PDB file of C-alpha atoms and ligand atoms in Angstrom:
ATOM      1  CA  UNK A   1       7.506 -25.169 183.818  1.00 48.00           C
ATOM      2  CA  UNK A   2       6.100 -26.421 187.117  1.00 55.00           C
ATOM      3  CA  UNK A   3       6.971 -23.438 189.271  1.00 64.00           C
ATOM      4  CA  UNK A   4       4.641 -21.349 191.395  1.00 77.00           C
ATOM      5  CA  UNK A   5       2.919 -18.510 189.646  1.00 92.00           C
ATOM      6  CA  UNK A   6       2.240 -14.939 190.779  1.00 96.00           C
ATOM      7  CA  UNK A   7      -1.081 -14.649 192.585  1.00 97.00           C
ATOM      8  CA  UNK A   8      -3.812 -12.208 191.546  1.00 98.00           C
ATOM      9  CA  UNK A   9      -3.064 -10.243 194.752  1.00 98.00           C
ATOM     10  CA  UNK A  10       0.597  -9.938 193.758  1.00 97.00           C
ATOM     11  CA  UNK A  11      -0.304  -8.954 190.210  1.00 98.00           C
ATOM     12  CA  UNK A  12      -2.790  -6.381 191.504  1.00 97.00           C
ATOM     13  CA  UNK A  13       0.045  -4.612 193.344  1.00 97.00           C
ATOM     14  CA  UNK A  14       2.160  -4.417 190.214  1.00 96.00           C
ATOM     15  CA  UNK A  15      -0.196  -3.630 187.317  1.00 97.00           C
ATOM     16  CA  UNK A  16      -0.568  -0.018 186.187  1.00 96.00           C
ATOM     17  CA  UNK A  17      -3.579   0.016 183.860  1.00 98.00           C
ATOM     18  CA  UNK A  18      -7.024   0.638 185.394  1.00 98.00           C
ATOM     19  CA  UNK A  19      -8.564  -2.193 183.315  1.00 98.00           C
ATOM     20  CA  UNK A  20      -5.964  -4.702 184.580  1.00 98.00           C
ATOM     21  CA  UNK A  21      -6.756  -3.601 188.110  1.00 98.00           C
ATOM     22  CA  UNK A  22     -10.507  -4.013 187.580  1.00 98.00           C
ATOM     23  CA  UNK A  23     -10.105  -7.478 186.064  1.00 98.00           C
ATOM     24  CA  UNK A  24      -7.978  -8.647 188.991  1.00 98.00           C
ATOM     25  CA  UNK A  25     -10.319  -7.099 191.555  1.00 98.00           C
ATOM     26  CA  UNK A  26     -13.339  -8.796 190.000  1.00 98.00           C
ATOM     27  CA  UNK A  27     -11.443 -12.107 189.833  1.00 98.00           C
ATOM     28  CA  UNK A  28     -10.706 -11.937 193.550  1.00 98.00           C
ATOM     29  CA  UNK A  29     -14.212 -10.774 194.489  1.00 98.00           C
ATOM     30  CA  UNK A  30     -16.001 -13.464 192.449  1.00 98.00           C
ATOM     31  CA  UNK A  31     -13.329 -16.160 192.781  1.00 98.00           C
ATOM     32  CA  UNK A  32     -13.505 -16.454 189.025  1.00 98.00           C
ATOM     33  CA  UNK A  33     -11.002 -16.287 186.201  1.00 98.00           C
ATOM     34  CA  UNK A  34     -13.601 -17.010 183.559  1.00 99.00           C
ATOM     35  CA  UNK A  35     -14.324 -14.937 180.470  1.00 99.00           C
ATOM     36  CA  UNK A  36     -17.358 -16.158 178.565  1.00 99.00           C
ATOM     37  CA  UNK A  37     -17.216 -15.753 174.817  1.00 99.00           C
ATOM     38  CA  UNK A  38     -20.682 -14.771 173.586  1.00 98.00           C
ATOM     39  CA  UNK A  39     -20.405 -15.930 169.989  1.00 98.00           C
ATOM     40  CA  UNK A  40     -24.148 -15.755 169.403  1.00 98.00           C
ATOM     41  CA  UNK A  41     -25.795 -13.972 166.513  1.00 98.00           C
ATOM     42  CA  UNK A  42     -28.842 -12.140 167.878  1.00 98.00           C
ATOM     43  CA  UNK A  43     -29.301  -9.412 170.471  1.00 98.00           C
ATOM     44  CA  UNK A  44     -31.778 -11.558 172.364  1.00 98.00           C
ATOM     45  CA  UNK A  45     -29.318 -14.457 172.704  1.00 98.00           C
ATOM     46  CA  UNK A  46     -26.524 -12.079 173.683  1.00 99.00           C
ATOM     47  CA  UNK A  47     -28.545 -10.420 176.450  1.00 99.00           C
ATOM     48  CA  UNK A  48     -30.006 -13.712 177.693  1.00 98.00           C
ATOM     49  CA  UNK A  49     -26.523 -15.217 177.935  1.00 99.00           C
ATOM     50  CA  UNK A  50     -25.138 -12.131 179.707  1.00 99.00           C
ATOM     51  CA  UNK A  51     -27.968 -12.294 182.244  1.00 98.00           C
ATOM     52  CA  UNK A  52     -27.340 -15.994 182.976  1.00 98.00           C
ATOM     53  CA  UNK A  53     -23.555 -16.089 183.123  1.00 99.00           C
ATOM     54  CA  UNK A  54     -22.963 -12.503 184.302  1.00 99.00           C
ATOM     55  CA  UNK A  55     -22.622 -13.248 188.041  1.00 98.00           C
ATOM     56  CA  UNK A  56     -19.945 -15.903 187.402  1.00 99.00           C
ATOM     57  CA  UNK A  57     -17.584 -14.166 184.971  1.00 99.00           C
ATOM     58  CA  UNK A  58     -14.970 -11.403 185.037  1.00 99.00           C
ATOM     59  CA  UNK A  59     -15.729 -10.339 181.479  1.00 99.00           C
ATOM     60  CA  UNK A  60     -18.056 -11.081 178.588  1.00 99.00           C
ATOM     61  CA  UNK A  61     -16.240 -11.304 175.272  1.00 99.00           C
ATOM     62  CA  UNK A  62     -18.179 -10.182 172.226  1.00 99.00           C
ATOM     63  CA  UNK A  63     -17.789 -10.400 168.459  1.00 98.00           C
ATOM     64  CA  UNK A  64     -20.214  -7.528 168.020  1.00 98.00           C
ATOM     65  CA  UNK A  65     -20.080  -7.715 164.202  1.00 98.00           C
ATOM     66  CA  UNK A  66     -21.806 -11.138 164.171  1.00 98.00           C
ATOM     67  CA  UNK A  67     -24.995  -9.763 165.764  1.00 98.00           C
ATOM     68  CA  UNK A  68     -27.438  -9.751 162.852  1.00 98.00           C
ATOM     69  CA  UNK A  69     -29.957  -7.330 164.406  1.00 98.00           C
ATOM     70  CA  UNK A  70     -27.417  -4.985 166.001  1.00 98.00           C
ATOM     71  CA  UNK A  71     -28.805  -1.624 167.076  1.00 98.00           C
ATOM     72  CA  UNK A  72     -26.822   0.524 169.464  1.00 98.00           C
ATOM     73  CA  UNK A  73     -29.867   1.342 171.586  1.00 98.00           C
ATOM     74  CA  UNK A  74     -31.273  -2.190 171.702  1.00 98.00           C
ATOM     75  CA  UNK A  75     -28.015  -4.103 171.929  1.00 98.00           C
ATOM     76  CA  UNK A  76     -25.404  -2.004 173.709  1.00 98.00           C
ATOM     77  CA  UNK A  77     -27.481  -0.031 176.220  1.00 98.00           C
ATOM     78  CA  UNK A  78     -28.985  -3.163 177.876  1.00 98.00           C
ATOM     79  CA  UNK A  79     -25.643  -4.971 177.646  1.00 98.00           C
ATOM     80  CA  UNK A  80     -23.992  -2.098 179.514  1.00 98.00           C
ATOM     81  CA  UNK A  81     -26.755  -2.298 182.138  1.00 98.00           C
ATOM     82  CA  UNK A  82     -26.137  -6.027 182.596  1.00 99.00           C
ATOM     83  CA  UNK A  83     -22.399  -5.464 182.915  1.00 98.00           C
ATOM     84  CA  UNK A  84     -23.034  -2.962 185.727  1.00 98.00           C
ATOM     85  CA  UNK A  85     -25.668  -5.146 187.395  1.00 98.00           C
ATOM     86  CA  UNK A  86     -23.525  -8.298 187.421  1.00 98.00           C
ATOM     87  CA  UNK A  87     -20.129  -6.583 187.660  1.00 98.00           C
ATOM     88  CA  UNK A  88     -18.335  -7.852 184.590  1.00 99.00           C
ATOM     89  CA  UNK A  89     -16.305  -6.019 181.943  1.00 99.00           C
ATOM     90  CA  UNK A  90     -16.966  -5.966 178.204  1.00 99.00           C
ATOM     91  CA  UNK A  91     -14.188  -7.314 175.969  1.00 99.00           C
ATOM     92  CA  UNK A  92     -14.725  -6.725 172.246  1.00 99.00           C
ATOM     93  CA  UNK A  93     -12.752  -9.337 170.328  1.00 99.00           C
ATOM     94  CA  UNK A  94     -12.346  -7.195 167.197  1.00 98.00           C
ATOM     95  CA  UNK A  95      -8.767  -8.335 166.492  1.00 98.00           C
ATOM     96  CA  UNK A  96      -7.813  -5.121 164.732  1.00 98.00           C
ATOM     97  CA  UNK A  97      -5.108  -5.789 162.146  1.00 98.00           C
ATOM     98  CA  UNK A  98      -4.502  -2.658 160.079  1.00 98.00           C
ATOM     99  CA  UNK A  99      -2.630   0.637 160.030  1.00 98.00           C
ATOM    100  CA  UNK A 100      -3.290   2.958 162.948  1.00 98.00           C
ATOM    101  CA  UNK A 101      -5.524   5.355 161.010  1.00 98.00           C
ATOM    102  CA  UNK A 102      -7.816   2.580 159.781  1.00 98.00           C
ATOM    103  CA  UNK A 103      -7.950   0.921 163.184  1.00 98.00           C
ATOM    104  CA  UNK A 104      -8.924   4.259 164.687  1.00 98.00           C
ATOM    105  CA  UNK A 105     -11.831   4.529 162.217  1.00 98.00           C
ATOM    106  CA  UNK A 106     -12.904   0.932 162.896  1.00 98.00           C
ATOM    107  CA  UNK A 107     -12.713   1.576 166.627  1.00 98.00           C
ATOM    108  CA  UNK A 108     -14.579   4.881 166.728  1.00 98.00           C
ATOM    109  CA  UNK A 109     -16.908   4.918 163.715  1.00 98.00           C
ATOM    110  CA  UNK A 110     -19.364   2.705 161.858  1.00 98.00           C
ATOM    111  CA  UNK A 111     -22.452   1.372 163.617  1.00 97.00           C
ATOM    112  CA  UNK A 112     -20.611  -0.384 166.450  1.00 98.00           C
ATOM    113  CA  UNK A 113     -18.768   2.615 167.967  1.00 98.00           C
ATOM    114  CA  UNK A 114     -16.634   0.237 170.020  1.00 98.00           C
ATOM    115  CA  UNK A 115     -14.837   3.119 171.721  1.00 98.00           C
ATOM    116  CA  UNK A 116     -18.089   4.111 173.477  1.00 98.00           C
ATOM    117  CA  UNK A 117     -18.751   0.860 175.316  1.00 98.00           C
ATOM    118  CA  UNK A 118     -15.906  -1.670 175.355  1.00 98.00           C
ATOM    119  CA  UNK A 119     -13.709  -1.813 178.457  1.00 98.00           C
ATOM    120  CA  UNK A 120     -11.013  -3.571 176.472  1.00 99.00           C
ATOM    121  CA  UNK A 121     -10.423  -4.872 172.953  1.00 99.00           C
ATOM    122  CA  UNK A 122      -8.244  -7.430 171.238  1.00 99.00           C
ATOM    123  CA  UNK A 123      -5.818  -6.355 168.567  1.00 98.00           C
ATOM    124  CA  UNK A 124      -3.250  -7.988 166.372  1.00 98.00           C
ATOM    125  CA  UNK A 125       0.116  -6.287 166.668  1.00 98.00           C
ATOM    126  CA  UNK A 126       1.083  -6.982 163.073  1.00 98.00           C
ATOM    127  CA  UNK A 127       0.703  -3.246 162.263  1.00 98.00           C
ATOM    128  CA  UNK A 128       3.504  -2.333 164.651  1.00 98.00           C
ATOM    129  CA  UNK A 129       3.791  -0.364 167.911  1.00 98.00           C
ATOM    130  CA  UNK A 130       2.184   2.873 166.757  1.00 98.00           C
ATOM    131  CA  UNK A 131      -0.853   1.106 165.297  1.00 98.00           C
ATOM    132  CA  UNK A 132      -2.005   0.629 168.915  1.00 98.00           C
ATOM    133  CA  UNK A 133      -1.839   4.300 169.894  1.00 98.00           C
ATOM    134  CA  UNK A 134      -5.489   4.938 168.942  1.00 98.00           C
ATOM    135  CA  UNK A 135      -6.868   2.691 171.707  1.00 98.00           C
ATOM    136  CA  UNK A 136      -5.978   5.105 174.473  1.00 96.00           C
ATOM    137  CA  UNK A 137      -9.312   5.034 176.357  1.00 97.00           C
ATOM    138  CA  UNK A 138      -9.518   1.221 176.681  1.00 98.00           C
ATOM    139  CA  UNK A 139      -7.246  -1.693 177.502  1.00 98.00           C
ATOM    140  CA  UNK A 140      -5.757  -3.708 174.667  1.00 98.00           C
ATOM    141  CA  UNK A 141      -5.121  -7.431 174.677  1.00 99.00           C
ATOM    142  CA  UNK A 142      -2.566  -8.235 172.021  1.00 98.00           C
ATOM    143  CA  UNK A 143      -2.872 -11.395 169.966  1.00 98.00           C
ATOM    144  CA  UNK A 144       0.512 -12.984 170.599  1.00 98.00           C
ATOM    145  CA  UNK A 145      -0.267 -16.569 169.656  1.00 98.00           C
ATOM    146  CA  UNK A 146      -3.363 -18.237 168.216  1.00 98.00           C
ATOM    147  CA  UNK A 147      -5.043 -21.485 169.200  1.00 98.00           C
ATOM    148  CA  UNK A 148      -5.788 -22.816 165.732  1.00 98.00           C
ATOM    149  CA  UNK A 149      -3.973 -25.576 163.899  1.00 98.00           C
ATOM    150  CA  UNK A 150      -1.303 -24.277 161.535  1.00 98.00           C
ATOM    151  CA  UNK A 151      -1.338 -20.718 162.886  1.00 98.00           C
ATOM    152  CA  UNK A 152       1.468 -18.486 161.624  1.00 98.00           C
ATOM    153  CA  UNK A 153       2.212 -17.227 165.135  1.00 98.00           C
ATOM    154  CA  UNK A 154       5.559 -19.028 165.305  1.00 98.00           C
ATOM    155  CA  UNK A 155       7.957 -18.593 168.204  1.00 97.00           C
ATOM    156  CA  UNK A 156       9.856 -15.838 166.373  1.00 98.00           C
ATOM    157  CA  UNK A 157       6.578 -13.991 165.642  1.00 98.00           C
ATOM    158  CA  UNK A 158       5.508 -14.369 169.271  1.00 98.00           C
ATOM    159  CA  UNK A 159       8.846 -13.026 170.468  1.00 98.00           C
ATOM    160  CA  UNK A 160       8.441  -9.862 168.373  1.00 98.00           C
ATOM    161  CA  UNK A 161       4.751  -9.537 169.297  1.00 98.00           C
ATOM    162  CA  UNK A 162       5.705  -9.753 172.973  1.00 98.00           C
ATOM    163  CA  UNK A 163       8.126  -6.837 172.646  1.00 98.00           C
ATOM    164  CA  UNK A 164       5.226  -4.603 171.570  1.00 98.00           C
ATOM    165  CA  UNK A 165       2.902  -6.136 174.166  1.00 98.00           C
ATOM    166  CA  UNK A 166       5.345  -5.406 176.986  1.00 98.00           C
ATOM    167  CA  UNK A 167       6.271  -1.906 175.921  1.00 98.00           C
ATOM    168  CA  UNK A 168       2.980  -0.311 174.796  1.00 98.00           C
ATOM    169  CA  UNK A 169       1.173   1.539 177.602  1.00 98.00           C
ATOM    170  CA  UNK A 170      -2.295   0.688 176.199  1.00 98.00           C
ATOM    171  CA  UNK A 171      -1.627  -3.046 176.299  1.00 98.00           C
ATOM    172  CA  UNK A 172      -2.715  -4.944 179.413  1.00 98.00           C
ATOM    173  CA  UNK A 173      -1.852  -8.444 178.266  1.00 98.00           C
ATOM    174  CA  UNK A 174      -1.790 -11.016 175.542  1.00 98.00           C
ATOM    175  CA  UNK A 175      -3.853 -13.825 174.080  1.00 98.00           C
ATOM    176  CA  UNK A 176      -1.594 -16.834 173.820  1.00 98.00           C
ATOM    177  CA  UNK A 177      -1.171 -20.573 174.101  1.00 98.00           C
ATOM    178  CA  UNK A 178       2.316 -20.066 175.604  1.00 98.00           C
ATOM    179  CA  UNK A 179       3.502 -18.453 178.819  1.00 97.00           C
ATOM    180  CA  UNK A 180       4.198 -14.731 178.813  1.00 97.00           C
ATOM    181  CA  UNK A 181       6.081 -12.527 181.308  1.00 96.00           C
ATOM    182  CA  UNK A 182       4.401 -12.068 184.679  1.00 94.00           C
ATOM    183  CA  UNK A 183       4.041  -8.288 184.497  1.00 95.00           C
ATOM    184  CA  UNK A 184       1.213  -8.586 181.959  1.00 97.00           C
ATOM    185  CA  UNK A 185      -1.990 -10.645 181.924  1.00 98.00           C
ATOM    186  CA  UNK A 186      -2.351 -13.868 179.958  1.00 98.00           C
ATOM    187  CA  UNK A 187      -5.714 -14.646 178.353  1.00 98.00           C
ATOM    188  CA  UNK A 188      -6.110 -18.152 176.995  1.00 98.00           C
ATOM    189  CA  UNK A 189      -8.928 -19.239 174.664  1.00 98.00           C
ATOM    190  CA  UNK A 190      -9.233 -22.748 173.274  1.00 98.00           C
ATOM    191  CA  UNK A 191     -10.526 -24.125 176.573  1.00 98.00           C
ATOM    192  CA  UNK A 192     -13.119 -26.884 176.677  1.00 98.00           C
ATOM    193  CA  UNK A 193     -13.745 -29.707 179.119  1.00 96.00           C
ATOM    194  CA  UNK A 194     -15.524 -32.016 176.667  1.00 96.00           C
ATOM    195  CA  UNK A 195     -13.855 -31.604 173.264  1.00 96.00           C
ATOM    196  CA  UNK A 196     -10.296 -31.574 171.886  1.00 96.00           C
ATOM    197  CA  UNK A 197     -11.160 -29.658 168.726  1.00 98.00           C
ATOM    198  CA  UNK A 198     -14.039 -28.471 166.526  1.00 97.00           C
ATOM    199  CA  UNK A 199     -13.171 -29.882 163.108  1.00 97.00           C
ATOM    200  CA  UNK A 200     -12.443 -26.336 161.849  1.00 98.00           C
ATOM    201  CA  UNK A 201      -8.932 -25.968 163.238  1.00 98.00           C
ATOM    202  CA  UNK A 202      -9.721 -24.974 166.815  1.00 98.00           C
ATOM    203  CA  UNK A 203      -7.641 -26.866 169.409  1.00 98.00           C
ATOM    204  CA  UNK A 204      -8.724 -27.204 173.037  1.00 98.00           C
ATOM    205  CA  UNK A 205      -6.962 -27.604 176.369  1.00 98.00           C
ATOM    206  CA  UNK A 206      -8.362 -28.033 179.869  1.00 98.00           C
ATOM    207  CA  UNK A 207      -8.397 -25.307 182.538  1.00 97.00           C
ATOM    208  CA  UNK A 208      -6.013 -27.504 184.571  1.00 97.00           C
ATOM    209  CA  UNK A 209      -3.436 -27.449 181.747  1.00 97.00           C
ATOM    210  CA  UNK A 210      -3.578 -23.721 181.054  1.00 97.00           C
ATOM    211  CA  UNK A 211      -3.197 -22.661 184.686  1.00 97.00           C
ATOM    212  CA  UNK A 212      -0.575 -25.230 185.628  1.00 95.00           C
ATOM    213  CA  UNK A 213       1.555 -25.158 182.500  1.00 96.00           C
ATOM    214  CA  UNK A 214       1.012 -21.709 180.992  1.00 97.00           C
ATOM    215  CA  UNK A 215       0.234 -19.734 184.171  1.00 97.00           C
ATOM    216  CA  UNK A 216      -2.716 -18.158 182.403  1.00 98.00           C
ATOM    217  CA  UNK A 217      -4.668 -15.502 184.252  1.00 98.00           C
ATOM    218  CA  UNK A 218      -7.990 -15.831 182.436  1.00 98.00           C
ATOM    219  CA  UNK A 219      -9.620 -18.611 180.455  1.00 98.00           C
ATOM    220  CA  UNK A 220     -11.904 -17.746 177.549  1.00 99.00           C
ATOM    221  CA  UNK A 221     -14.698 -20.256 176.969  1.00 98.00           C
ATOM    222  CA  UNK A 222     -17.179 -20.013 174.101  1.00 98.00           C
ATOM    223  CA  UNK A 223     -19.039 -23.109 172.959  1.00 98.00           C
ATOM    224  CA  UNK A 224     -18.364 -24.936 176.229  1.00 98.00           C
ATOM    225  CA  UNK A 225     -20.800 -22.447 177.774  1.00 98.00           C
ATOM    226  CA  UNK A 226     -23.155 -20.920 175.203  1.00 98.00           C
ATOM    227  CA  UNK A 227     -23.806 -24.214 173.385  1.00 98.00           C
ATOM    228  CA  UNK A 228     -24.488 -26.033 176.636  1.00 98.00           C
ATOM    229  CA  UNK A 229     -28.067 -27.018 177.513  1.00 97.00           C
ATOM    230  CA  UNK A 230     -27.664 -25.008 180.686  1.00 98.00           C
ATOM    231  CA  UNK A 231     -25.238 -22.116 180.134  1.00 98.00           C
ATOM    232  CA  UNK A 232     -25.447 -20.912 183.725  1.00 98.00           C
ATOM    233  CA  UNK A 233     -24.501 -24.311 185.131  1.00 98.00           C
ATOM    234  CA  UNK A 234     -21.747 -24.643 182.544  1.00 98.00           C
ATOM    235  CA  UNK A 235     -20.388 -21.219 183.499  1.00 98.00           C
ATOM    236  CA  UNK A 236     -20.372 -22.239 187.164  1.00 98.00           C
ATOM    237  CA  UNK A 237     -18.450 -25.428 186.398  1.00 98.00           C
ATOM    238  CA  UNK A 238     -15.843 -23.616 184.231  1.00 98.00           C
ATOM    239  CA  UNK A 239     -15.570 -20.984 186.936  1.00 98.00           C
ATOM    240  CA  UNK A 240     -14.951 -23.609 189.628  1.00 98.00           C
ATOM    241  CA  UNK A 241     -12.568 -25.658 187.452  1.00 98.00           C
ATOM    242  CA  UNK A 242     -10.639 -22.519 186.576  1.00 98.00           C
ATOM    243  CA  UNK A 243     -10.458 -21.230 190.121  1.00 98.00           C
ATOM    244  CA  UNK A 244      -9.401 -24.593 191.571  1.00 98.00           C
ATOM    245  CA  UNK A 245      -6.742 -24.985 188.878  1.00 98.00           C
ATOM    246  CA  UNK A 246      -5.469 -21.462 189.669  1.00 98.00           C
ATOM    247  CA  UNK A 247      -5.294 -22.198 193.417  1.00 97.00           C
ATOM    248  CA  UNK A 248      -3.428 -25.448 192.734  1.00 96.00           C
ATOM    249  CA  UNK A 249      -0.934 -23.681 190.500  1.00 94.00           C
ATOM    250  CA  UNK A 250      -0.068 -21.301 193.363  1.00 94.00           C
ATOM    251  CA  UNK A 251       1.108 -24.170 195.522  1.00 88.00           C
ATOM    252  CA  UNK A 252       3.468 -25.995 193.191  1.00 68.00           C
TER     253      UNK A 252
HETATM  254  O1  LIG B   1     -14.496 -21.777 172.972  1.00 79.65           O
HETATM  255  P1  LIG B   1     -14.755 -21.554 171.503  1.00 79.65           P
HETATM  256  O2  LIG B   1     -13.848 -22.346 170.623  1.00 79.65           O
HETATM  257  O3  LIG B   1     -16.184 -21.712 171.128  1.00 79.65           O
HETATM  258  O4  LIG B   1     -14.467 -19.999 171.235  1.00 79.65           O
HETATM  259  C1  LIG B   1     -13.201 -19.416 171.389  1.00 79.65           C
HETATM  260  C2  LIG B   1     -13.278 -17.913 171.248  1.00 79.65           C
HETATM  261  C3  LIG B   1     -13.720 -17.431 169.872  1.00 79.65           C
HETATM  262  C4  LIG B   1     -12.431 -17.062 169.163  1.00 79.65           C
HETATM  263  O5  LIG B   1     -12.615 -15.983 168.277  1.00 79.65           O
HETATM  264  C5  LIG B   1     -11.509 -16.669 170.316  1.00 79.65           C
HETATM  265  O6  LIG B   1     -11.969 -17.367 171.456  1.00 79.65           O
HETATM  266  N1  LIG B   1     -10.078 -16.979 170.103  1.00 79.65           N
HETATM  267  C6  LIG B   1      -9.094 -15.975 170.234  1.00 79.65           C
HETATM  268  C7  LIG B   1      -9.314 -14.709 170.900  1.00 79.65           C
HETATM  269  C8  LIG B   1     -10.047 -14.589 172.114  1.00 79.65           C
HETATM  270  O7  LIG B   1      -8.764 -13.731 170.568  1.00 79.65           O
HETATM  271  C9  LIG B   1      -7.792 -16.225 169.827  1.00 79.65           C
HETATM  272  C10 LIG B   1      -7.402 -17.523 169.481  1.00 79.65           C
HETATM  273  O8  LIG B   1      -6.237 -17.806 169.237  1.00 79.65           O
HETATM  274  N2  LIG B   1      -8.349 -18.509 169.491  1.00 79.65           N
HETATM  275  C11 LIG B   1      -9.662 -18.264 169.806  1.00 79.65           C
HETATM  276  O9  LIG B   1     -10.448 -19.220 169.807  1.00 79.65           O
HETATM  277  O10 LIG B   1     -14.530 -16.278 170.059  1.00 79.65           O
END
């Protein structure tokens, strides 16, 4: 397990998808491998958080369907402006989990119109290879393994999920708590410096652990940042912890 990992520079030479390239370029430019999860429930909180943490992150992860006052004009247009101003990508954590036709409707229709603004989305791969064909204008991060206690993403499930993840051209990487092959990007949530769990099944690791042991590329931090008294300072400390852990893992 303790062997040197591929650097972002090396990965940048090998990845094909434009979204993978952008993520790696931003990581190198900002010296950050942090994705902030904006699990807040109003437009005002979402935009305020994006403004504060924007300079320190590679992407802002949304659950857009929890925003109680969502309006495309008031929510998405300013969010897009902030993503351009602070140079971060938008990751919609929709976790699609249906047949291709339904996923296509959920992706393109309704009030959220995810296809119009997200740079990349998360999707389960339980619907099979072709269920991911509809996401052809964005990057897809496949849910390979979950962080919660008792998850059904067993090693045999993860093995099958990885086959789709590695072979589908829309897929840029996976969400997992285990290592995945180097040619794709590994996104790891369940990262918190203060807590080991949340009493609702979530399980946390440290940035140190996920970079050293899993060779993650990006950490996803929610409550560690947005619940903090000072989200900007918290983002800076997760950014620094994550970057230092990444640098260390290059030298093993
Ligand atoms: O740091 P937290 O626990 O406040 O938030 C973690 C965020 C949440 C979850 O929906 C998400 O990460 N998540 C995911 C993702 C990103 O797909 C998968 C998973 O296995 N565990 C997990 O927590 O927004």
